Amino acid sequence: SSPHLVQVRERIRIDGQPISKEQFSKYFWLVYNRLEDTKDPARASMPAYFRFLTIMAFHVFLQEQVDLAVVEVGIGGAYDCTNIIRKPVVCGVSSLGIDHTSILGDTLEKIAWQKGGIFKPGVPAFTVAQPERPLEVLRERARERACPLYVCPELDAFEEGGRVLALGLAGEHQRSNAALALQLARAWLQRRGETSARVPLGTAGKHGGSLSPPGPSPAGHTELTDLPPSVEAGHMVPLAPAFRPSVTMVRGLREAEWLGRTQVLPHGPVTWYLDGAHTTSSVQACVRWFRQAALNEAKPQDGSEVRVLLFNATGDRDTAALLKLLLPCQFDYAVFCPNVAEVSVVGNADQQNFNVTLENALTRCLQNQKTWSQLLEEKVGQDAWRAAPLDVGSLLEPEPVRGALLLVPAAERPLNSNSLVFPCISHALQWIAQGRDPCVPAPAAKGAHPHPVASSGAVLLREAAAVRVLVTGSLHLVGGVLKLLEPALSQ
């Protein structure tokens, strides 16, 4: 899976656990040296980062003789380097969203075409409810490739007799993912000839990925039972029949966990809500989850509650559209910072993006801050404030008077929204927590900039009975926050 949050080893897991440091080192150098010895002398280039890790993951799975490999595509599907499995057991396409538009296209139809690139002849594929036009594209891609495609019924269809399936992952959108997971798991079990989870209940009225055995397929179990005829030209995608989940499936859904997705970390009076949403649809789901998980809770009886947004976005994403979706959460403060854990040190190479300079990342943060101010002003009917162009480079120079804690845009008048920009995640967390989170050191009083928002906000944050912080916009931001809040993840 990709990306990782804290350590690169998260990408290659066996039995749910990242491979050990010893395994990673052993297989890394084995694959690296073999590629180095056999590369084309004329081109003399090694695979790029993601391609290398993909090759390494396949090698690890083969060497460790896993029974089943679950492979998540990197970007898209059609041209993704994970898409080299000629005949997986089953393929799945989850809910489509607009992302990586410079690579995949700027419409759901174009993105659906890319996702359908993982379909294989004769290999069953499942998807969830999609908008009509993108579903038509998936149907055509399946027909072209002679791939039997089915739509999963809603999770309600699996809840026979009023039994509610509890999910370990919060958020209404996870019900769709759970239904897809059930279908993929059942396809694998049937391929192996398992009899569990095969009782049909009748027909109900990131991205994609594949399940693949590392070795030859079990003989005599090449067809899935209880499925209607596959899609044909001019027909709708058939609905797969629901079935009664096995005890193991029910437990799997209940115990499933995935760091950085709808994750809640209570640290005393400060509660961190982490969700790596970075598309329009996923941010909408994040807002629904956050409002239910945090904002619907009763106000503290013994004091105030302060809500803080910690946000960053990368790549070609429409930041203004994402920030606009977050307005209904009614944050008291919005904090922006790059996906850099510590600005003062080189930091962990696992979390370092060598393609983006800190100066460029800070420029984007300041633009996000301006966008947030404009959105707030438009909401209350004021004239949008236009800040003067800012030389970020000058703010990165050491200056004893300013200190290293806070970046303050140079403007003719102060910001009229409670938003701040920090040069790294660590400094942002220090200001938000104000020494009230045992995992986050208190901000240094000496050298802190006397900015009105920073100083007045610090008082409120120190005195509030509850501080609720939503961290979203980027999985890399969430990973940097997790690294600081949960030090054990770095071990």
XYZ file of C-alpha atoms in Angstrom:
491
model
C 0.000 0.000 0.000
C 1.057 3.618 -0.372
C 1.903 6.109 0.879
C 3.359 5.291 4.272
C 2.705 7.545 7.258
C 5.762 7.285 9.507
C 8.085 4.577 8.183
C 8.497 3.148 4.702
C 8.208 -0.373 6.128
C 4.464 0.240 6.527
C 4.064 -0.271 2.787
C 5.014 -3.961 2.941
C 3.036 -5.830 5.602
C 2.714 -9.503 6.423
C -0.185 -10.615 8.613
C -1.032 -6.953 9.087
C 2.355 -5.956 10.496
C 5.085 -3.969 8.705
C 8.075 -6.136 7.911
C 10.906 -5.812 10.423
C 13.880 -3.509 9.981
C 16.068 -6.571 9.487
C 13.777 -7.945 6.778
C 13.568 -4.584 5.059
C 17.340 -4.146 5.041
C 17.951 -7.702 3.875
C 15.498 -7.587 0.977
C 16.331 -3.999 0.018
C 19.990 -4.766 -0.604
C 19.249 -8.113 -2.198
C 16.928 -6.495 -4.768
C 19.113 -3.404 -5.169
C 22.282 -5.368 -5.839
C 20.563 -7.740 -8.237
C 19.132 -4.835 -10.218
C 22.467 -3.051 -10.143
C 24.205 -6.131 -11.530
C 21.692 -6.695 -14.323
C 20.730 -3.173 -15.437
C 21.145 -2.108 -19.049
C 24.638 -0.571 -19.392
C 23.407 1.766 -22.144
C 20.778 3.359 -19.901
C 22.395 2.691 -16.552
C 19.374 3.727 -14.506
C 17.737 2.095 -11.528
C 13.951 1.961 -10.995
C 12.449 5.079 -9.456
C 11.356 5.088 -5.792
C 7.832 3.680 -6.148
C 8.817 1.149 -8.813
C 11.678 -0.126 -6.690
C 9.431 -0.577 -3.647
C 6.870 -2.391 -5.802
C 9.506 -4.823 -7.095
C 10.764 -5.276 -3.563
C 7.243 -5.938 -2.210
C 6.626 -8.689 -4.766
C 10.010 -10.202 -3.950
C 9.261 -10.148 -0.209
C 5.883 -11.831 -0.713
C 7.414 -14.546 -2.875
C 10.319 -15.195 -0.533
C 8.114 -15.233 2.563
C 5.644 -17.560 0.776
C 2.507 -15.648 1.703
C -0.833 -17.316 0.968
C -2.427 -14.161 -0.359
C -1.059 -10.814 -1.533
C -3.288 -7.741 -1.370
C -1.920 -5.116 -3.773
C -3.143 -1.526 -3.786
C -2.353 0.446 -6.928
C -0.242 3.573 -6.582
C -1.952 6.040 -8.922
C -4.698 5.104 -11.346
C -4.276 1.547 -12.482
C -3.865 1.293 -16.245
C -0.250 2.457 -16.264
C 0.615 1.872 -12.618
C 3.636 -0.324 -12.011
C 1.672 -2.546 -9.620
C -0.475 -3.614 -12.577
C 1.786 -6.435 -13.762
C -0.159 -9.317 -12.226
C -1.476 -11.189 -15.247
C -4.217 -13.160 -13.520
C -5.113 -12.110 -9.980
C -7.883 -13.903 -8.139
C -10.135 -10.845 -8.075
C -10.001 -7.070 -8.612
C -11.822 -4.268 -6.805
C -12.537 -0.606 -7.530
C -13.723 1.499 -4.605
C -15.609 4.795 -4.763
C -14.150 7.081 -7.426
C -12.951 10.592 -6.611
C -11.142 13.432 -8.350
C -7.421 13.204 -7.582
C -4.065 13.314 -9.416
C -5.783 15.160 -12.259
C -2.520 15.950 -14.074
C -1.938 12.201 -14.459
C -5.387 10.606 -14.481
C -7.556 13.319 -16.020
C -9.897 15.947 -14.668
C -13.208 14.071 -14.831
C -14.553 10.966 -13.107
C -15.009 9.350 -16.516
C -11.308 9.722 -17.350
C -10.342 8.474 -13.902
C -12.715 5.497 -14.261
C -10.938 4.568 -17.505
C -7.616 4.519 -15.652
C -9.038 2.473 -12.773
C -10.564 -0.043 -15.179
C -7.049 -0.732 -16.429
C -6.604 -3.341 -13.692
C -9.378 -5.542 -15.139
C -8.138 -8.876 -16.519
C -9.764 -11.395 -18.900
C -11.872 -13.902 -17.025
C -10.981 -12.426 -13.618
C -14.030 -11.241 -11.646
C -14.058 -7.609 -10.580
C -16.242 -5.789 -8.092
C -17.018 -2.126 -7.621
C -19.368 -0.129 -5.420
C -22.191 2.229 -6.362
C -20.770 4.868 -8.714
C -22.251 7.805 -10.651
C -23.896 6.655 -13.885
C -21.328 7.914 -16.412
C -18.195 6.632 -14.617
C -19.946 3.278 -14.083
C -20.593 3.124 -17.841
C -16.879 3.634 -18.439
C -16.021 0.815 -16.027
C -18.599 -1.378 -17.773
C -17.060 -0.702 -21.190
C -13.556 -1.370 -19.893
C -14.775 -4.679 -18.441
C -16.450 -5.628 -21.706
C -13.342 -4.804 -23.739
C -11.250 -7.032 -21.493
C -13.793 -9.836 -21.155
C -13.834 -9.219 -17.402
C -16.951 -10.150 -15.399
C -17.822 -6.975 -13.442
C -20.305 -6.708 -10.583
C -21.590 -3.968 -8.280
C -21.518 -4.788 -4.573
C -24.803 -4.471 -2.719
C -24.928 -2.009 0.146
C -23.669 -3.277 3.488
C -27.276 -3.282 4.736
C -27.901 -6.301 2.491
C -25.368 -8.318 4.510
C -27.040 -7.471 7.829
C -29.643 -10.225 7.903
C -32.254 -10.250 10.630
C -31.453 -6.769 11.900
C -27.885 -7.698 12.841
C -25.708 -4.599 12.483
C -22.138 -5.175 11.304
C -19.847 -3.148 13.545
C -16.912 -1.505 11.753
C -13.564 -0.727 13.316
C -13.139 2.183 10.885
C -15.382 5.176 11.587
C -17.289 7.134 8.962
C -20.332 6.325 6.842
C -18.152 5.921 3.729
C -16.452 2.927 5.336
C -19.655 0.925 4.909
C -19.095 1.006 1.163
C -15.487 -0.089 1.621
C -16.599 -2.875 3.954
C -19.078 -4.239 1.397
C -16.320 -4.310 -1.221
C -13.923 -6.002 1.209
C -16.498 -8.721 1.924
C -16.916 -9.475 -1.776
C -13.163 -9.609 -2.395
C -12.580 -11.852 0.620
C -15.385 -14.190 -0.443
C -13.952 -14.447 -3.959
C -10.619 -15.551 -2.494
C -12.261 -18.077 -0.163
C -14.264 -19.582 -3.002
C -11.154 -19.808 -5.143
C -9.532 -21.831 -2.375
C -12.588 -24.050 -2.118
C -13.592 -22.781 1.302
C -17.235 -23.377 2.191
C -17.486 -20.559 4.737
C -19.231 -17.326 3.719
C -20.896 -19.008 0.729
C -24.516 -18.941 1.836
C -26.336 -16.421 -0.390
C -28.906 -14.092 1.110
C -30.448 -13.197 -2.237
C -30.013 -10.132 -4.401
C -30.319 -6.778 -2.692
C -32.577 -4.172 -4.307
C -7.797 5.178 -3.317
C -9.203 3.545 -5.898
C -8.663 -0.067 -6.704
C -6.565 -3.105 -6.127
C -6.124 -6.805 -6.640
C -5.958 -9.986 -4.623
C -3.379 -12.366 -5.959
C -1.934 -15.717 -4.970
C 1.862 -15.686 -5.145
C 1.963 -19.144 -6.729
C -0.184 -21.374 -8.940
C -3.945 -21.179 -8.457
C -5.598 -24.024 -6.534
C -6.813 -26.552 -9.065
C -10.517 -26.997 -9.559
C -11.627 -23.668 -8.088
C -11.386 -21.226 -10.972
C -15.056 -20.190 -11.048
C -17.068 -18.242 -8.507
C -20.523 -19.551 -7.714
C -23.795 -17.715 -7.123
C -22.912 -14.851 -9.493
C -25.241 -13.753 -12.327
C -24.021 -13.609 -15.940
C -21.333 -10.995 -16.425
C -21.831 -7.650 -18.123
C -22.671 -7.527 -21.810
C -22.872 -4.655 -24.273
C -25.876 -2.429 -23.654
C -26.690 -3.932 -20.256
C -26.214 -2.537 -16.795
C -23.584 -3.897 -14.453
C -25.234 -6.760 -12.532
C -25.567 -6.648 -8.773
C -23.630 -9.318 -6.916
C -25.759 -11.331 -4.485
C -25.366 -10.628 -0.793
C -24.327 -13.457 1.498
C -24.097 -14.247 5.179
C -20.653 -13.127 6.430
C -18.756 -15.739 8.405
C -17.835 -15.246 12.051
C -14.273 -14.489 10.976
C -15.457 -11.836 8.506
C -17.614 -10.187 11.157
C -14.661 -10.070 13.533
C -12.394 -8.753 10.770
C -14.717 -5.843 10.038
C -15.033 -5.049 13.739
C -11.289 -5.179 14.471
C -10.025 -3.494 11.302
C -7.864 -0.452 11.938
C -5.879 1.834 9.665
C -3.736 4.611 11.067
C -4.428 8.108 9.832
C -7.956 7.371 8.648
C -10.736 8.644 10.926
C -8.401 8.121 13.870
C -9.011 9.709 17.271
C -6.160 10.274 19.740
C -7.323 11.568 23.152
C -4.363 13.185 24.926
C -5.843 14.687 28.070
C -7.688 17.932 27.328
C -6.393 17.861 23.730
C -8.077 15.431 21.343
C -6.558 14.908 17.895
C -8.792 13.838 15.019
C -6.666 12.520 12.162
C -7.929 11.859 8.644
C -5.747 11.938 5.549
C -8.580 13.129 3.284
C -7.240 14.993 0.256
C -9.996 14.894 -2.375
C -13.371 16.621 -2.519
C -15.317 13.452 -1.766
C -12.994 12.280 1.015
C -12.970 15.715 2.702
C -16.775 15.718 2.593
C -16.704 12.323 4.321
C -14.124 13.657 6.789
C -16.347 16.603 7.696
C -19.322 14.294 8.300
C -17.176 12.082 10.514
C -15.632 14.976 12.454
C -18.966 16.644 13.078
C -20.348 13.380 14.417
C -17.251 12.433 16.413
C -16.401 15.832 17.871
C -18.880 18.597 17.265
C -21.968 16.703 18.364
C -20.463 16.059 21.768
C -21.784 18.158 24.604
C -19.842 21.273 25.444
C -17.670 20.916 28.544
C -19.581 22.027 31.617
C -16.536 23.446 33.339
C -15.194 25.647 30.567
C -14.831 26.438 26.910
C -14.044 24.299 23.894
C -11.586 25.415 21.206
C -11.628 23.878 17.729
C -8.498 23.972 15.602
C -7.909 22.973 11.988
C -4.399 21.823 11.059
C -4.237 21.639 7.258
C -1.914 21.193 4.330
C -2.403 19.994 0.770
C 0.105 19.000 -1.877
C 0.337 18.344 -5.596
C -2.246 19.670 -8.034
C -5.175 19.611 -5.633
C -7.741 22.420 -5.546
C -6.987 23.685 -2.046
C -9.685 26.366 -2.123
C -12.373 23.757 -2.812
C -11.143 21.569 0.052
C -10.964 24.462 2.526
C -14.450 25.623 1.591
C -15.820 22.212 2.542
C -14.250 22.587 6.006
C -15.948 25.903 6.829
C -19.102 24.337 8.394
C -16.938 22.843 11.170
C -16.648 26.383 12.602
C -13.019 26.279 13.645
C -11.767 28.889 16.073
C -8.286 28.707 14.529
C -6.844 27.443 11.264
C -3.187 26.439 11.282
C -1.146 25.738 8.151
C 2.290 24.136 7.898
C 4.351 22.093 5.413
C 4.648 18.316 5.671
C 7.934 18.661 7.550
C 8.176 17.258 11.069
C 11.095 19.444 12.187
C 12.424 22.438 10.288
C 15.600 22.697 12.339
C 16.952 19.243 11.475
C 17.152 17.027 8.424
C 14.676 14.698 10.108
C 13.561 11.243 9.077
C 14.327 10.475 5.429
C 11.184 8.326 5.364
C 9.133 11.528 5.604
C 11.241 13.785 3.406
C 9.981 14.896 0.004
C 13.018 15.623 -2.137
C 10.874 16.975 -4.995
C 9.573 20.049 -3.134
C 11.692 22.695 -1.419
C 10.717 24.054 1.980
C 10.407 27.495 0.450
C 7.874 26.268 -2.115
C 5.961 24.384 0.568
C 5.772 27.484 2.777
C 4.636 29.618 -0.128
C 1.749 27.246 -0.628
C 0.887 27.339 3.095
C 0.740 31.125 3.026
C -1.490 30.941 -0.042
C -3.745 28.502 1.808
C -3.896 30.956 4.706
C -4.938 33.755 2.378
C -7.569 31.523 0.785
C -8.981 30.670 4.217
C -9.180 34.370 5.104
C -10.988 35.102 1.858
C -13.459 32.275 2.390
C -14.282 33.536 5.880
C -14.701 37.099 4.666
C -16.936 36.024 1.795
C -19.009 34.026 4.260
C -19.772 37.147 6.327
C -20.048 39.425 3.324
C -16.873 41.450 3.781
C -14.450 42.489 1.099
C -11.825 39.827 0.564
C -8.453 40.890 1.881
C -5.565 40.801 -0.572
C -2.155 40.405 1.004
C 0.950 41.827 -0.572
C 3.287 39.330 -2.276
C 5.517 37.693 0.289
C 9.182 36.787 0.078
C 9.182 33.463 1.875
C 12.928 33.140 1.607
C 13.449 36.048 3.975
C 11.257 34.388 6.592
C 13.469 31.321 6.564
C 16.553 33.275 7.560
C 17.453 33.007 11.267
C 16.378 36.089 13.156
C 16.637 36.272 16.950
C 13.903 38.870 17.203
C 11.365 36.813 15.324
C 12.357 33.407 16.620
C 11.669 30.143 14.839
C 8.164 29.493 16.079
C 5.866 31.387 13.753
C 5.723 32.810 10.252
C 3.785 36.066 10.058
C 2.908 37.429 6.627
C 4.021 40.984 6.009
C 0.871 43.026 5.457
C -0.330 46.588 5.834
C -2.941 45.473 8.344
C -3.224 42.378 10.559
C -5.006 39.269 9.414
C -8.717 39.507 10.084
C -9.095 35.756 10.516
C -7.633 33.561 13.228
C -5.148 31.690 11.075
C -1.430 31.049 11.456
C 1.399 29.557 9.407
C 4.220 27.598 11.017
C 7.418 26.391 9.338
C 7.002 22.768 10.486
C 4.595 20.338 12.117
C 6.440 20.351 15.449
C 6.038 24.101 15.926
C 2.380 23.935 14.911
C 1.674 21.204 17.465
C 3.525 23.103 20.188
C 1.347 26.169 19.690
C -1.879 24.140 19.520
C -1.136 21.981 22.568
C 0.368 24.753 24.725
C 2.101 22.189 26.918
C -1.122 20.314 27.693
C -0.264 17.206 25.651
C 2.411 15.045 27.321
C 3.791 14.051 23.896
C 4.270 17.654 22.749
C 6.730 20.011 24.454
C 5.459 23.427 25.429
C 6.377 26.271 23.057
C 9.440 28.236 24.062
C 8.332 31.542 25.522
C 11.601 33.195 24.586
C 11.716 34.220 20.953
C 8.036 33.582 20.226
C 6.587 36.217 17.935
C 4.145 38.590 19.664
C 1.564 38.198 16.903
C -1.932 39.036 18.229
C -3.520 35.825 16.945
C -0.702 33.686 18.355
C -0.642 35.320 21.771
C -4.393 35.631 22.316
C -4.976 32.133 20.948
C -2.343 30.712 23.285
C -4.279 32.036 26.278
C -7.526 30.453 25.106
C -5.829 27.145 24.301
C -4.236 26.997 27.745
C -7.501 27.729 29.558
C -9.985 25.731 27.433
C -11.544 22.684 29.033
C -11.324 20.845 25.710
C -9.233 21.401 22.588
C -10.396 19.493 19.500
C -7.966 19.425 16.583
C -8.781 18.131 13.096
C -5.683 17.226 11.056
C -6.490 16.719 7.382
C -5.687 17.581 3.762
C -2.669 15.308 3.339
C -1.695 11.812 4.418
C 1.888 13.047 4.702
C 0.784 15.744 7.160
C -1.094 13.131 9.176
C 2.000 10.921 9.122
C 4.173 13.733 10.449
C 1.687 14.407 13.258
C 1.528 10.708 14.144
C 5.324 10.545 14.270
C 5.318 13.234 16.974
C 2.203 12.159 18.888
C 2.890 8.401 18.847
C 6.697 7.962 19.141
C 6.333 4.160 19.277
C 5.407 4.158 15.583
C 8.966 5.204 14.751
C 10.498 2.204 16.517
